[in-house]
Every structure is written in structure tokens, then in C-alpha cells.
């Protein structure tokens, strides 16, 4: 909201209108399925350079994203081992083929591009704006209560950290009374799961009351989104880059 | 001064048969600062929830500014802003500013007015620099002030505080109390429940004691406080001298 309240803040690519950003992200995901090695490399290159330029915080980021590398490794292995073609190295019944290697590299680059673009999008866009964009795209679809969906999205974004916090609190309270000495998974489920669900339901109840007290209605002030000339220019530039990447 | 809230023979029975309120009659004058005290389970929260129609009376009526709440819930909710006992569970927005905007957006104000009110409400509680922060990362006192801002942005005539000082440290209490006193000076009506008479007594102009769903005493704060111990509320020492926590 604070972003929306200061419309004359200096424009940067990061402040590109959220609907166009979302459209660009979707187009890029679809286009990347058709891209080959050089196209993918070309799109990833600017991000890699940017990452190197800001390497100060990179170490911690990479440690946070360990699981991404595991997924990439898994995809690579699967593609390399199970693609038909001329074998390069054989490992018993399976063989690493030339085509397989090519496929594996492409698949990994595609996935990496997805992660990078998705991460950049989420990092640069306040949740409130994403919510507003989803509402804007859903509005023309008949039968879809766009405002309600947007409110739900906002509540989910708000609730996920609460659920983790509640889980941590429940677990702490039980460990303090040696609850972790129970070994049976069924017992665990009953002593940990049930109180946790109860607390979450209770806090959802209280939240519903608080929303009612503040006059919640689906007819609300609409979020304000504005795409200006520069937004469309940046959007066009993004599309052109994708087209070039598809062509090479 | 005219009564802004009129309660007549209010009875509330919960679904499981527990009696929450048992024949409460009460007028609250516009611009007054009323403290509602009583032991745990005496019915304070239940009474507050009738003021904006979150609960429906089993019998009896509640009127806000002359109109019965049961038939005019939306209007009652616009006039009576409620700050809940648990600040955490009333946060709706993903950011501090989005949370404060929630109420004005429900009132369908235009975007400029929403932004203006959000800025003013955040400034009023000293959170103007926190607009982009995540609410669940705020401290307890900041969360409480955020929930006050969320209600202020709707500009209600009456503000209802349920245990506003629970879990607050000394400076947190002073911040919240300071805002309450400012609001009272600005002409708003305040209804505050608390176990800690000590913190508000100096600023209140009326004290009501609840006991098992009934009004046990009602009147001048110093005089009623002297009788409080009999109903499970600690009478602060030197109640008659009305020492403020703000000095
Ligand atoms: N949803 C409910 N269902 C059944 N009984 C309830 C419910 N909510 C409250 N009660 C009961 O109604 C009575 C009044 O509760 P209320 O919450 O109003 O007390 P309170 O004065 O606010 O107490 P506290 O100081 O602990 O906040 C209590 O006996 C309580 O057990
Ligand atoms: Mg209560």
C-alpha cells in the first residue's frame, strides 16, 4: 500500500507495473520450453553477472537455496541417464548418451531460469501488489469472486508464518514437558497435531471476528494499478529479449 | 451530554448454556472514559462484543447513537471500533500499512482517502516508519499500537479496548495509555476493560465493576475502586489520589 500511495517515486525496472511483470513471467516460462542452449544461456547471463556484482550476500543466499541445487542435480541425472541415443559412457544397464547430456543441460538451464525469474519477481514485488494483479486478471472471468480470492490470497500469505510460529510454540511447550520422549507416531500425531490444529482453527476464528468488527465486505476499495508508457516500453523490451532467445 | 450507548436488560447465554451476561442495563455518555473491571469470566469481553453486534442478545437491547445494534450492525461497527484482547489475531494485512488500510477499504473510501487515513493513523500511534514491515515481526507493544491504528483509520466515535495492557512492559503501557488519553481529549468515547485499575484509574471518569454477568458497582472511579476487592479486582493503593502512569 505504501508503494501505491507514492505514485511519483522514481521509476526503475523493478517498479514495472505488476500485471505486466506477471504476464512477462508467464510468457517467459512458456517460451523457455522451446528455447535451446544459447537462448537459455543468454537469458541467464545478465542475472549471473548481477549476482557476481553483488556477491557480498550471495554465499548466504546459496546456502538458503541448497535444495534448488539438489533438484537441479536430480533432473540432470534423470535426463542424462534415461534419454535414448548414442552412448558416451555406459554404467551397466543404463548409458549416458550424447543427446541425453544435451537434454539434461537444457532442462537444468530451463529450471534454473524459472527459479531465477520467479525469485526475482517475488523479491521485487510486494505481496499486496501480487494480490492486486491476481484480482485484476480474475475480474473479467464470470462467476469468479475476484475480491474474495484476493482476500484469501492475502490471508494465506499472512497465515503461513503464523502456522509455523504456532507449530514452533506447540512443540516447545511439549518439549518443556518432555513430550518428545513419546516415540509412537500415532501418539505424536494426537499430542502434537491435534492441539496445533485446534490453535490454528481458534486463531482463524478470532481473525474472522476481528475482520467482521472492521466491517469486512467484498465490495471494497479496489487496489490502484497504473501502467504508463515506460511500463509498456519495458514490457516490450522483455518480450523482444524472449523472442531473440527463442530464435537463436 | 447524550448517551451514545444504551443497554437495557441485556442477557447473553452461550450455546452451551453458560450465562455470560445476566440483565445488564447501562448508559454510556458521549465523550466519557469508562473503565470496566471484574474477575476472569465476569463477562467483560462478552459485554464489549454486544456493542458492535459481534454477539446477538439472548434478550434485551443495545443501542448505539439511538439505533438498535441488532438491526444496524454495519453502522454500529462503523461507530464502535474494537481493539481485541489478543492483538496478534486481529492483524489482517501482510504489511503494517495494508493492515491499517483494511478497515477504510471495507468502507469503500476512495484510494486517496484510504492512503491519507492510513498515514494519519500510523502517525497517531508512532508507527509511521513501519508501514512496509511485516506485522507478525512487530513487538507486542507495536502490535497493540498497530491494532489501535487499524481502528483509528475508520474514525469511530467510540473506541472499545479489551485488556489493552496485557503483555505490555512499562513503556508499552505508557505508549498505549498516552494514545488513549489523546483520543479521550479529542472527544472520543472510550470503554476499557482491565484487571489493572492502577494503570487507567487516574484518567477514567467512571468505573463499572462486573461480577458473574451483573453490574456490581458503578460510579466515581475512586469510590468504586475502594469496593473492588470484594469482586476479585485489586484496588490500587492511593486510588483516591489518582496518580497517573504518564507522569
Ligand atoms: N464461546 C463461549 N461459549 C461458552 N461460554 C463462554 C464463551 N465465551 C465465554 N464464555 C463464558 O462466559 C463467561 C464470560 O466470559 P468473558 O470472556 O466475557 O469474561 P471476561 O470478563 O472477558 O474474562 P477475562 O478477564 O478472562 O477476559 C465466562 O464464564 C466464560 O467461560
Ligand atoms: Mg475478556
Coordinates of C-alpha atoms and ligand atoms in Angstrom, one line a residue:
Chain A
X1 CA 0.0 0.0 0.0
X2 CA 2.8 2.4 0.9
X3 CA 4.2 1.8 -2.6
X4 CA 0.8 2.7 -4.1
X5 CA 0.5 5.8 -2.0
X6 CA 3.6 7.4 -3.5
X7 CA 2.9 7.2 -7.2
X8 CA 5.6 9.6 -8.2
X9 CA 8.5 7.6 -6.8
X10 CA 11.4 7.3 -9.3
X11 CA 10.6 4.6 -11.9
X12 CA 13.0 1.6 -12.2
X13 CA 12.5 -1.7 -14.0
X14 CA 11.8 -3.2 -10.6
X15 CA 8.8 -0.9 -10.3
X16 CA 7.3 -2.2 -13.6
X17 CA 3.5 -2.5 -13.3
X18 CA 2.8 -5.8 -11.5
X19 CA 0.3 -7.0 -14.1
X20 CA 2.9 -6.7 -16.9
X21 CA 5.5 -8.2 -14.7
X22 CA 3.3 -11.2 -14.1
X23 CA 2.4 -11.5 -17.8
X24 CA 6.1 -11.4 -18.7
X25 CA 6.9 -14.1 -16.1
X26 CA 4.3 -16.4 -17.6
X27 CA 5.4 -15.7 -21.2
X28 CA 9.0 -16.4 -20.2
X29 CA 8.1 -19.7 -18.6
X30 CA 6.2 -20.9 -21.6
X31 CA 8.8 -19.6 -24.1
X32 CA 11.6 -21.3 -22.2
X33 CA 10.1 -24.7 -23.0
X34 CA 11.0 -24.0 -26.6
X35 CA 14.5 -22.4 -26.0
X36 CA 17.7 -24.1 -26.8
X37 CA 21.2 -23.8 -25.1
X38 CA 22.3 -20.4 -26.3
X39 CA 18.9 -18.8 -25.8
X40 CA 18.8 -20.1 -22.2
X41 CA 22.4 -19.1 -21.5
X42 CA 21.8 -15.6 -23.0
X43 CA 18.8 -15.0 -20.7
X44 CA 20.6 -16.3 -17.6
X45 CA 23.8 -14.4 -18.3
X46 CA 22.6 -10.9 -17.1
X47 CA 21.3 -12.5 -13.8
X48 CA 24.6 -14.3 -13.3
X49 CA 26.5 -11.0 -13.9
X50 CA 24.2 -9.2 -11.5
X51 CA 24.7 -12.0 -8.9
X52 CA 28.5 -11.8 -9.3
X53 CA 28.4 -8.0 -9.0
X54 CA 26.6 -8.3 -5.6
X55 CA 28.5 -11.3 -4.4
X56 CA 28.5 -10.0 -0.8
X57 CA 25.2 -11.6 0.0
X58 CA 25.5 -14.5 -2.4
X59 CA 27.1 -17.0 -0.1
X60 CA 24.2 -16.9 2.4
X61 CA 21.6 -17.0 -0.4
X62 CA 23.2 -20.1 -1.9
X63 CA 23.2 -21.8 1.4
X64 CA 19.5 -21.0 1.8
X65 CA 18.8 -22.4 -1.7
X66 CA 20.7 -25.7 -1.3
X67 CA 17.5 -27.7 -2.1
X68 CA 17.4 -25.9 -5.6
X69 CA 20.8 -27.4 -6.4
X70 CA 19.6 -30.8 -5.3
X71 CA 16.6 -30.6 -7.6
X72 CA 18.8 -29.5 -10.5
X73 CA 21.2 -32.4 -9.9
X74 CA 18.3 -34.8 -9.8
X75 CA 16.8 -33.5 -13.0
X76 CA 20.2 -33.6 -14.6
X77 CA 20.9 -37.2 -13.7
X78 CA 17.5 -38.4 -14.8
X79 CA 17.7 -36.7 -18.1
X80 CA 21.3 -37.8 -18.8
X81 CA 20.6 -41.4 -17.9
X82 CA 17.3 -42.0 -19.4
X83 CA 17.4 -40.4 -22.9
X84 CA 17.9 -42.6 -25.9
X85 CA 20.8 -42.0 -28.3
X86 CA 24.4 -42.7 -29.0
X87 CA 26.0 -43.8 -25.7
X88 CA 29.1 -41.9 -24.4
X89 CA 29.6 -43.8 -21.2
X90 CA 27.7 -46.9 -20.1
X91 CA 27.0 -47.7 -16.5
X92 CA 25.7 -51.3 -16.5
X93 CA 22.2 -51.3 -17.9
X94 CA 22.0 -47.5 -18.4
X95 CA 24.1 -45.3 -20.5
X96 CA 24.8 -41.6 -20.7
X97 CA 24.1 -40.6 -24.2
X98 CA 25.1 -37.5 -26.2
X99 CA 21.5 -36.5 -26.7
X100 CA 20.9 -37.2 -23.0
X101 CA 23.7 -34.9 -22.0
X102 CA 22.3 -32.1 -24.2
X103 CA 18.8 -32.6 -22.9
X104 CA 20.0 -32.6 -19.3
X105 CA 21.9 -29.3 -19.7
X106 CA 18.8 -27.7 -21.3
X107 CA 16.4 -29.0 -18.7
X108 CA 18.6 -27.7 -15.9
X109 CA 19.0 -24.3 -17.5
X110 CA 15.3 -24.1 -18.0
X111 CA 14.6 -24.9 -14.4
X112 CA 17.3 -22.5 -13.2
X113 CA 15.8 -19.8 -15.4
X114 CA 12.4 -20.5 -13.8
X115 CA 13.8 -20.3 -10.3
X116 CA 15.7 -17.1 -11.1
X117 CA 12.8 -15.3 -12.7
X118 CA 10.3 -16.5 -10.0
X119 CA 12.7 -15.4 -7.3
X120 CA 13.3 -12.0 -8.8
X121 CA 9.6 -11.5 -9.3
X122 CA 8.8 -12.4 -5.7
X123 CA 11.7 -10.4 -4.4
X124 CA 10.8 -7.3 -6.2
X125 CA 7.0 -7.3 -5.8
X126 CA 5.2 -6.6 -2.5
X127 CA 2.6 -9.2 -1.7
X128 CA -0.1 -6.6 -1.8
X129 CA 0.6 -5.9 -5.5
X130 CA 0.6 -9.5 -6.4
X131 CA -2.8 -9.8 -4.8
X132 CA -4.0 -6.8 -6.7
X133 CA -2.8 -8.2 -10.0
X134 CA -4.5 -11.6 -9.4
X135 CA -7.7 -9.7 -8.6
X136 CA -7.3 -7.7 -11.8
X137 CA -6.8 -10.8 -14.0
X138 CA -9.7 -12.6 -12.4
X139 CA -12.2 -9.8 -12.5
X140 CA -13.4 -10.3 -16.1
X141 CA -14.0 -14.0 -15.6
X142 CA -17.7 -14.5 -14.8
X143 CA -18.5 -16.5 -11.7
X144 CA -15.1 -15.9 -10.0
X145 CA -15.4 -13.7 -6.9
X146 CA -12.1 -11.8 -7.6
X147 CA -12.2 -9.7 -4.4
X148 CA -12.8 -12.8 -2.3
X149 CA -10.0 -14.7 -4.0
X150 CA -7.6 -11.8 -3.5
X151 CA -8.6 -11.5 0.2
X152 CA -7.9 -15.3 0.6
X153 CA -4.5 -15.0 -1.0
X154 CA -3.7 -12.1 1.3
X155 CA -4.8 -14.2 4.3
X156 CA -2.8 -17.2 3.2
X157 CA 0.3 -15.0 2.9
X158 CA -0.4 -13.7 6.3
X159 CA -1.3 -17.1 7.8
X160 CA 1.7 -19.2 6.7
X161 CA 4.1 -17.6 9.1
X162 CA 1.5 -17.9 11.9
X163 CA 1.1 -21.6 11.3
X164 CA 4.9 -22.1 11.6
X165 CA 5.0 -19.9 14.7
X166 CA 2.2 -21.9 16.3
X167 CA 3.8 -25.2 15.4
X168 CA 7.1 -24.0 17.0
X169 CA 5.3 -22.8 20.1
X170 CA 3.3 -26.0 20.5
X171 CA 6.5 -28.1 20.0
X172 CA 8.4 -26.0 22.5
X173 CA 5.6 -26.2 25.1
X174 CA 5.6 -30.0 24.7
X175 CA 9.3 -30.5 24.8
X176 CA 9.4 -28.5 28.0
X177 CA 7.2 -31.3 29.5
X178 CA 9.3 -34.0 27.8
X179 CA 6.7 -34.6 25.1
X180 CA 9.4 -35.6 22.7
X181 CA 10.1 -38.8 24.6
X182 CA 7.0 -40.3 23.2
X183 CA 8.1 -42.5 20.3
X184 CA 4.9 -43.7 18.7
X185 CA 3.9 -41.7 15.6
X186 CA 0.2 -42.1 16.4
X187 CA 0.8 -40.7 19.9
X188 CA 2.8 -37.9 18.4
X189 CA 0.0 -37.0 16.0
X190 CA -2.5 -36.9 18.8
X191 CA -0.4 -34.9 21.2
X192 CA 1.1 -32.5 18.6
X193 CA -1.2 -32.4 15.6
X194 CA -4.5 -32.0 17.4
X195 CA -3.5 -29.1 19.7
X196 CA -1.9 -27.4 16.7
X197 CA -5.0 -27.8 14.5
X198 CA -7.1 -26.6 17.4
X199 CA -4.9 -23.5 17.9
X200 CA -4.9 -22.7 14.2
X201 CA -8.7 -23.0 14.0
X202 CA -9.1 -20.9 17.1
X203 CA -6.9 -18.1 15.7
X204 CA -8.8 -18.3 12.4
X205 CA -12.0 -17.9 14.4
X206 CA -10.6 -14.8 16.2
X207 CA -9.4 -13.4 12.9
X208 CA -12.8 -13.8 11.4
X209 CA -14.3 -11.9 14.3
X210 CA -11.7 -9.1 14.0
X211 CA -12.5 -8.8 10.3
X212 CA -16.2 -8.5 11.0
X213 CA -15.5 -5.9 13.6
X214 CA -13.7 -3.9 10.9
X215 CA -16.7 -4.1 8.6
X216 CA -15.3 -6.7 6.2
X217 CA -17.2 -6.7 2.9
X218 CA -16.4 -7.9 -0.6
X219 CA -17.2 -4.6 -2.0
X220 CA -14.0 -2.8 -1.1
X221 CA -11.9 0.0 -2.3
X222 CA -10.1 -1.5 -5.4
X223 CA -6.3 -1.6 -5.5
X224 CA -4.9 1.0 -7.7
X225 CA -2.7 -0.1 -10.5
X226 CA -1.4 2.1 -13.3
X227 CA 0.6 1.1 -16.3
X228 CA 2.3 4.0 -18.0
X229 CA 4.3 4.4 -21.2
X230 CA 7.5 3.3 -19.6
X231 CA 5.9 0.2 -18.2
X232 CA 4.8 -0.9 -21.7
X233 CA 8.2 0.0 -23.1
X234 CA 9.9 -2.2 -20.6
X235 CA 7.4 -5.0 -21.2
X236 CA 8.0 -4.8 -25.0
X237 CA 11.8 -4.9 -24.4
X238 CA 11.3 -8.0 -22.2
X239 CA 9.2 -9.7 -25.0
X240 CA 11.8 -8.8 -27.6
X241 CA 14.6 -10.4 -25.5
X242 CA 12.5 -13.5 -25.2
X243 CA 11.9 -13.5 -29.0
X244 CA 15.7 -13.3 -29.6
X245 CA 16.3 -16.0 -27.1
X246 CA 13.8 -18.2 -28.9
X247 CA 15.4 -17.5 -32.3
X248 CA 19.0 -18.4 -31.5
Chain B
X1 CA -24.3 15.1 27.4
X2 CA -26.3 12.5 25.5
X3 CA -25.9 8.8 25.9
X4 CA -24.1 7.3 22.9
X5 CA -24.6 3.7 24.1
X6 CA -27.8 2.5 25.8
X7 CA -28.0 -1.1 27.1
X8 CA -31.3 -2.4 28.5
X9 CA -31.7 -5.7 30.4
X10 CA -29.0 -7.4 28.3
X11 CA -28.9 -11.1 28.8
X12 CA -26.5 -13.3 26.9
X13 CA -26.5 -17.1 27.1
X14 CA -23.9 -19.1 25.1
X15 CA -24.8 -22.1 23.1
X16 CA -23.6 -24.5 25.9
X17 CA -25.9 -22.8 28.4
X18 CA -23.3 -20.7 30.2
X19 CA -24.7 -17.3 31.2
X20 CA -22.3 -14.6 30.0
X21 CA -24.4 -11.6 30.9
X22 CA -27.4 -11.6 33.3
X23 CA -29.5 -8.5 33.0
X24 CA -27.1 -5.6 32.3
X25 CA -28.6 -2.0 32.0
X26 CA -26.2 0.8 31.3
X27 CA -25.9 4.2 29.6
X28 CA -22.6 5.5 28.4
X29 CA -22.3 9.2 27.7
X30 CA -20.6 10.5 24.6
X31 CA -17.1 11.7 25.4
X32 CA -16.7 9.7 28.6
X33 CA -13.9 7.4 29.6
X34 CA -15.4 4.3 31.2
X35 CA -13.4 1.5 32.8
X36 CA -15.0 -1.9 33.1
X37 CA -13.4 -4.2 35.6
X38 CA -14.1 -7.6 37.0
X39 CA -12.6 -11.0 37.7
X40 CA -11.8 -13.5 34.9
X41 CA -15.0 -14.8 33.4
X42 CA -17.1 -11.9 34.8
X43 CA -18.4 -11.1 31.3
X44 CA -16.4 -8.1 30.3
X45 CA -15.5 -9.4 26.8
X46 CA -19.0 -10.6 26.3
X47 CA -20.4 -7.2 27.1
X48 CA -18.0 -5.5 24.7
X49 CA -18.9 -7.8 21.8
X50 CA -22.5 -6.7 22.1
X51 CA -21.5 -3.1 21.5
X52 CA -20.8 -3.7 17.8
X53 CA -23.0 -6.6 17.1
X54 CA -20.5 -9.4 17.2
X55 CA -22.9 -11.2 19.5
X56 CA -26.7 -11.1 19.4
X57 CA -28.5 -10.6 22.7
X58 CA -30.5 -13.6 24.1
X59 CA -32.8 -10.9 25.4
X60 CA -32.6 -7.1 25.9
X61 CA -31.4 -4.4 23.6
X62 CA -28.2 -2.5 22.8
X63 CA -28.5 0.9 21.0
X64 CA -25.6 2.9 19.6
X65 CA -26.4 6.6 18.8
X66 CA -30.1 5.8 19.2
X67 CA -30.3 2.8 16.8
X68 CA -30.6 -0.8 17.9
X69 CA -27.4 -2.7 17.1
X70 CA -29.1 -5.9 16.1
X71 CA -30.7 -4.3 13.1
X72 CA -27.9 -1.9 12.2
X73 CA -24.7 -4.0 12.6
X74 CA -22.7 -2.3 9.9
X75 CA -23.5 1.2 11.3
X76 CA -22.7 0.0 14.8
X77 CA -19.3 -1.3 13.6
X78 CA -18.5 2.0 11.9
X79 CA -19.3 3.8 15.1
X80 CA -17.7 1.5 17.6
X81 CA -14.1 0.5 16.9
X82 CA -12.9 -2.5 18.8
X83 CA -9.3 -3.3 19.9
X84 CA -9.3 -7.0 20.9
X85 CA -7.7 -8.7 23.8
X86 CA -5.3 -10.6 21.5
X87 CA -3.5 -8.1 19.2
X88 CA -1.9 -10.8 17.1
X89 CA -5.1 -12.4 15.9
X90 CA -6.7 -9.2 14.7
X91 CA -3.9 -8.5 12.2
X92 CA -5.3 -9.0 8.7
X93 CA -2.8 -7.4 6.4
X94 CA 0.5 -8.6 5.0
X95 CA 2.2 -5.3 5.8
X96 CA 1.6 -2.8 8.6
X97 CA 0.2 -0.2 6.1
X98 CA -2.0 -2.9 4.4
X99 CA -3.4 -3.9 7.7
X100 CA -4.4 -0.3 8.6
X101 CA -5.9 0.1 5.2
X102 CA -8.2 -2.9 5.7
X103 CA -11.0 -1.1 7.5
X104 CA -11.1 2.0 5.3
X105 CA -11.1 -0.2 2.2
X106 CA -14.1 -2.0 3.6
X107 CA -15.8 1.3 3.9
X108 CA -15.2 1.8 0.2
X109 CA -13.4 5.1 0.6
X110 CA -11.5 6.2 -2.5
X111 CA -7.8 5.4 -2.7
X112 CA -6.6 8.9 -1.8
X113 CA -8.7 9.0 1.3
X114 CA -7.6 5.5 2.3
X115 CA -3.9 6.5 2.0
X116 CA -4.5 9.7 3.9
X117 CA -6.2 7.9 6.7
X118 CA -3.5 5.2 6.8
X119 CA -0.8 7.8 7.1
X120 CA -2.6 9.7 9.8
X121 CA -3.5 6.6 11.8
X122 CA 0.1 5.3 11.7
X123 CA 1.4 8.7 12.7
X124 CA -1.1 8.8 15.6
X125 CA 0.4 5.7 17.1
X126 CA 4.0 6.4 16.2
X127 CA 4.4 3.7 13.6
X128 CA 4.8 6.0 10.6
X129 CA 8.2 4.4 9.8
X130 CA 6.9 0.8 10.0
X131 CA 4.5 0.9 7.0
X132 CA 6.3 -1.7 5.0
X133 CA 7.2 -4.0 7.8
X134 CA 5.6 -7.4 8.4
X135 CA 3.1 -7.2 11.2
X136 CA 3.9 -10.5 12.9
X137 CA 7.5 -9.4 13.3
X138 CA 6.5 -6.4 15.4
X139 CA 6.9 -6.4 19.2
X140 CA 3.9 -6.9 21.5
X141 CA 3.6 -3.2 22.1
X142 CA 3.9 -2.3 18.5
X143 CA 1.3 -4.9 17.6
X144 CA -1.1 -3.4 20.1
X145 CA -0.5 0.1 18.6
X146 CA -1.0 -1.3 15.1
X147 CA -4.4 -2.7 16.1
X148 CA -5.3 0.8 17.5
X149 CA -4.2 2.4 14.2
X150 CA -6.4 -0.1 12.3
X151 CA -9.4 1.1 14.3
X152 CA -8.4 4.8 14.2
X153 CA -8.3 4.7 10.4
X154 CA -12.1 4.0 10.4
X155 CA -12.7 7.1 12.6
X156 CA -15.2 5.6 15.0
X157 CA -16.9 7.7 17.6
X158 CA -16.5 5.1 20.3
X159 CA -13.3 3.0 21.0
X160 CA -13.5 -0.2 22.9
X161 CA -10.3 -1.7 24.4
X162 CA -10.3 -5.2 25.7
X163 CA -7.4 -5.6 28.1
X164 CA -5.2 -3.1 26.3
X165 CA -2.3 -3.6 28.7
X166 CA -1.9 -7.3 28.8
X167 CA 1.7 -8.4 27.9
X168 CA 3.0 -4.9 27.7
X169 CA 6.0 -3.6 29.5
X170 CA 6.2 -0.3 31.3
X171 CA 7.0 1.7 28.2
X172 CA 4.4 -0.2 26.2
X173 CA 1.7 0.6 28.8
X174 CA 2.7 4.3 28.7
X175 CA 2.6 4.4 24.9
X176 CA -0.9 2.8 24.7
X177 CA -2.2 4.8 27.6
X178 CA -0.9 8.0 26.1
X179 CA -2.8 7.3 22.9
X180 CA -5.9 6.5 24.9
X181 CA -5.7 9.8 26.8
X182 CA -5.1 11.7 23.5
X183 CA -8.2 10.1 22.0
X184 CA -10.3 11.0 25.0
X185 CA -9.1 14.6 24.8
X186 CA -10.1 14.7 21.2
X187 CA -13.6 13.9 22.2
X188 CA -13.9 10.2 21.6
X189 CA -15.8 7.9 23.9
X190 CA -13.6 5.2 25.5
X191 CA -14.6 1.9 27.1
X192 CA -11.7 0.0 28.6
X193 CA -11.7 -3.4 30.3
X194 CA -8.8 -4.2 32.6
X195 CA -7.7 -6.1 35.7
X196 CA -5.2 -3.4 36.4
X197 CA -7.1 -0.4 37.7
X198 CA -3.8 1.1 38.6
X199 CA -3.0 2.0 35.0
X200 CA -6.1 3.8 34.0
X201 CA -7.9 5.0 37.1
X202 CA -6.3 8.4 37.0
X203 CA -7.8 9.1 33.6
X204 CA -11.2 7.5 33.8
X205 CA -14.3 9.3 34.7
X206 CA -16.4 6.2 35.5
X207 CA -15.7 2.8 36.9
X208 CA -18.0 -0.2 36.5
X209 CA -17.5 -3.5 38.2
X210 CA -18.9 -6.7 36.7
X211 CA -19.5 -9.8 38.8
X212 CA -20.8 -13.0 37.2
X213 CA -22.5 -11.2 34.4
X214 CA -24.1 -8.5 36.5
X215 CA -23.1 -4.9 37.3
X216 CA -21.9 -4.9 40.9
X217 CA -20.9 -1.3 41.3
X218 CA -20.9 1.7 39.1
X219 CA -19.8 5.3 39.7
X220 CA -16.9 7.6 40.5
X221 CA -13.6 5.7 40.0
X222 CA -12.1 6.4 43.4
X223 CA -15.2 5.4 45.3
X224 CA -16.0 2.3 43.3
X225 CA -12.3 1.2 43.4
X226 CA -12.5 1.1 47.1
X227 CA -15.1 -1.6 46.8
X228 CA -13.4 -3.6 44.1
X229 CA -11.5 -6.1 46.2
X230 CA -14.8 -7.9 47.1
X231 CA -15.2 -8.7 43.4
X232 CA -11.8 -10.0 42.7
X233 CA -10.2 -6.8 41.4
X234 CA -7.2 -5.3 43.2
X235 CA -7.9 -1.8 44.5
X236 CA -4.7 0.2 43.7
X237 CA -3.1 1.8 46.7
X238 CA -3.8 5.5 46.8
X239 CA -6.7 5.2 44.4
X240 CA -8.1 8.4 45.8
X241 CA -5.1 10.4 44.7
X242 CA -5.4 9.2 41.1
X243 CA -1.7 9.0 40.3
X244 CA -1.1 8.8 36.5
X245 CA 1.3 6.4 34.9
X246 CA 2.0 9.1 32.4
X247 CA 3.9 11.5 34.7
Ligands
LIG1 N1 -18.0 -19.1 23.3 C1 -18.3 -19.3 24.6 N2 -19.1 -20.4 24.9 C2 -19.4 -20.7 26.2 N3 -19.1 -19.9 27.2 C3 -18.3 -18.9 27.0 C4 -17.9 -18.5 25.7 N4 -17.2 -17.4 25.8 C5 -17.2 -17.0 27.1 N5 -17.8 -17.9 27.8 C6 -18.1 -17.9 29.3 O1 -18.8 -16.7 29.6 C7 -18.3 -16.1 30.8 C8 -17.8 -14.6 30.5 O2 -16.7 -14.6 29.6 P1 -15.9 -13.4 29.2 O3 -15.0 -13.8 28.1 O4 -16.9 -12.3 28.8 O5 -15.2 -13.0 30.5 P2 -14.1 -11.8 30.8 O6 -14.6 -11.0 31.9 O7 -13.8 -11.2 29.5 O8 -12.9 -12.6 31.3 P3 -11.3 -12.4 31.2 O9 -11.0 -11.4 32.2 O10 -10.7 -13.7 31.4 O11 -11.1 -11.9 29.8 C9 -17.2 -17.0 31.3 O12 -17.7 -17.8 32.3 C10 -16.8 -17.8 30.0 O13 -16.4 -19.1 30.4
LIG2 MG1 -12.0 -11.0 28.3

